[in-house]
Each structure stands twice: as structure tokens, then as C-alpha cells.
Coordinates of C-alpha atoms in Angstrom, one line a residue:
M1 CA 89.2 14.2 -26.6
S2 CA 88.2 16.0 -29.8
F3 CA 85.3 18.3 -30.1
V4 CA 83.3 18.4 -33.3
L5 CA 81.8 21.8 -34.0
H6 CA 78.5 21.6 -35.7
R7 CA 77.7 24.4 -38.0
P8 CA 74.3 25.4 -39.1
H9 CA 73.1 23.7 -42.3
W10 CA 72.8 27.1 -44.1
L11 CA 76.6 27.7 -43.7
S12 CA 77.4 24.6 -45.6
S13 CA 75.2 25.7 -48.5
L14 CA 76.8 29.1 -48.9
D15 CA 78.9 28.1 -51.9
R16 CA 76.0 26.6 -53.7
F17 CA 73.9 29.7 -53.0
A18 CA 76.8 31.9 -54.3
I19 CA 77.1 29.8 -57.5
G20 CA 73.4 30.3 -58.0
L21 CA 73.7 34.0 -57.4
S22 CA 76.6 34.1 -59.9
G23 CA 74.3 32.5 -62.4
L24 CA 71.7 35.1 -61.8
C25 CA 74.3 37.8 -62.3
V26 CA 75.1 36.3 -65.8
V27 CA 71.4 36.3 -66.6
H28 CA 71.2 39.9 -65.5
C29 CA 74.1 40.9 -67.7
L30 CA 72.8 39.1 -70.7
A31 CA 69.2 40.3 -70.1
T32 CA 70.4 43.9 -69.7
S33 CA 72.2 43.7 -73.0
V34 CA 69.2 42.3 -74.8
L35 CA 66.8 44.8 -73.1
L36 CA 69.1 47.6 -74.0
A37 CA 69.2 46.5 -77.6
L38 CA 65.4 46.2 -77.7
A39 CA 64.3 49.2 -75.6
S40 CA 66.7 51.7 -74.2
T41 CA 64.2 52.9 -71.6
A42 CA 64.0 49.5 -70.0
G43 CA 67.8 49.1 -70.1
G44 CA 68.4 52.5 -68.4
M45 CA 67.0 51.3 -65.1
L46 CA 69.1 48.1 -65.1
L47 CA 72.2 50.0 -66.0
D48 CA 71.9 52.4 -63.0
P49 CA 75.3 52.3 -61.3
I50 CA 73.7 51.8 -57.8
F51 CA 72.2 48.5 -59.0
H52 CA 75.7 47.3 -59.9
E53 CA 77.3 48.7 -56.8
I54 CA 74.8 46.9 -54.5
G55 CA 75.3 43.7 -56.4
L56 CA 79.1 43.8 -56.2
T57 CA 78.9 44.7 -52.5
L58 CA 76.6 41.6 -51.9
A59 CA 79.0 39.4 -53.9
I60 CA 82.0 40.6 -51.9
I61 CA 80.2 40.0 -48.6
L62 CA 79.0 36.5 -49.6
G63 CA 82.4 35.7 -51.1
A64 CA 84.2 36.7 -48.0
V65 CA 82.0 34.6 -45.8
A66 CA 81.8 31.5 -47.9
L67 CA 85.3 31.5 -49.2
G68 CA 86.8 32.5 -45.9
R69 CA 84.9 29.7 -44.2
G70 CA 86.4 27.3 -46.7
I71 CA 89.9 28.4 -45.9
M72 CA 89.3 27.8 -42.3
K73 CA 87.7 24.4 -42.9
H74 CA 90.0 22.8 -45.5
G75 CA 93.0 25.1 -45.5
Y76 CA 93.3 25.7 -49.2
A77 CA 93.6 29.3 -50.4
M78 CA 93.2 28.6 -54.1
P79 CA 89.4 28.8 -54.1
A80 CA 89.5 32.1 -52.2
A81 CA 92.2 33.4 -54.5
M82 CA 90.2 32.5 -57.6
G83 CA 87.0 34.1 -56.1
A84 CA 88.9 37.2 -55.2
F85 CA 90.3 37.4 -58.8
G86 CA 86.8 37.1 -60.1
L87 CA 85.5 39.9 -57.8
G88 CA 88.4 42.1 -59.0
V89 CA 87.5 41.5 -62.6
M90 CA 83.9 42.4 -61.8
A91 CA 85.0 45.6 -60.0
G92 CA 87.2 46.5 -62.9
A93 CA 84.3 46.0 -65.3
M94 CA 82.2 48.5 -63.4
N95 CA 84.8 51.2 -64.5
L96 CA 84.2 50.4 -68.2
P97 CA 81.8 52.6 -70.2
H98 CA 78.2 51.5 -70.5
D99 CA 78.1 52.5 -74.1
G100 CA 76.5 49.4 -75.4
S101 CA 79.7 48.0 -76.9
G102 CA 79.4 45.0 -74.6
G103 CA 82.8 45.3 -73.0
E104 CA 81.4 45.9 -69.5
A105 CA 79.0 43.0 -69.8
L106 CA 81.6 40.7 -71.2
W107 CA 84.2 41.4 -68.4
T108 CA 81.5 41.2 -65.8
I109 CA 80.5 37.7 -67.1
V110 CA 84.2 36.7 -67.1
G111 CA 84.5 37.9 -63.5
V112 CA 81.3 36.1 -62.4
G113 CA 82.5 32.9 -64.0
L114 CA 85.8 33.1 -62.2
L115 CA 84.0 33.8 -58.9
A116 CA 81.6 30.9 -59.5
F117 CA 84.6 28.7 -60.3
G118 CA 86.2 29.7 -57.0
H119 CA 83.0 28.8 -55.1
D120 CA 82.9 25.5 -56.9
L121 CA 86.5 24.7 -56.0
N122 CA 85.6 25.7 -52.4
R123 CA 82.6 23.4 -52.4
R124 CA 84.6 20.5 -53.8
A125 CA 87.4 20.9 -51.2
T126 CA 84.9 21.0 -48.4
S127 CA 83.2 17.8 -49.5

């Protein structure tokens, strides 16, 4: 006799939610660069390190839950590895100077893209 475990609907939507959150992160990075170029006072608040630390912490938690759930469901580690690599790139970008050269924003966007790709791989493997 086999038992089918029913999971809440919101758990199956975590990858889609995480991809959307990654998109919001890209919008934030681009908007910060534009706002910084237009008005340094508006950009100063968005460049506050605590804002980025909280965002990265939320991304790590959401990634661990969604990608970890995927490994347990489909058994493939590649989506989680891709997501972890993206999180690592994002964490590394936080250590770059916020001098307006765009390096920090560029590497954050690359990391967010890799993380979103990991979530997409996870979503496809789960389907």
C-alpha cells in the first residue's frame, strides 16, 4: 500500500514565488542605479547595507525551502546547486563597493538570474 502525502498548495508555488521575487530584485537593482544617477539622496536609502542584508537573508531562506523541497521531491541536485551558486554570487556582490561604477549591481543581477534559473529548473523537474 502506498501513501500519497498531500502538501499545501502554497508549497508547490514556492519556486514561482521565488522567481517573481528574483525579478523584483532585478527591478530594485536597476531602479537603484537609475535613482542614484538621478538623485543621490533617493539612492542613499536604497543602498543602505541593511536593505541588502535583509534581502539576501530572505533569498537564502526561500531558496533553502523551495530548492531543498525540490531535491526531496525529484532527487535532482542541479537546481539547488545552480540556486546556491546564484546566492553565492549575490553575497559576493555585497562586498563590492557601492561607488556607482555598476559592478555591484551587475554582479547582483547575474546572481539573481542564476538563482531564478535554479528555481525554474526546480519547477520544471517537479512538474
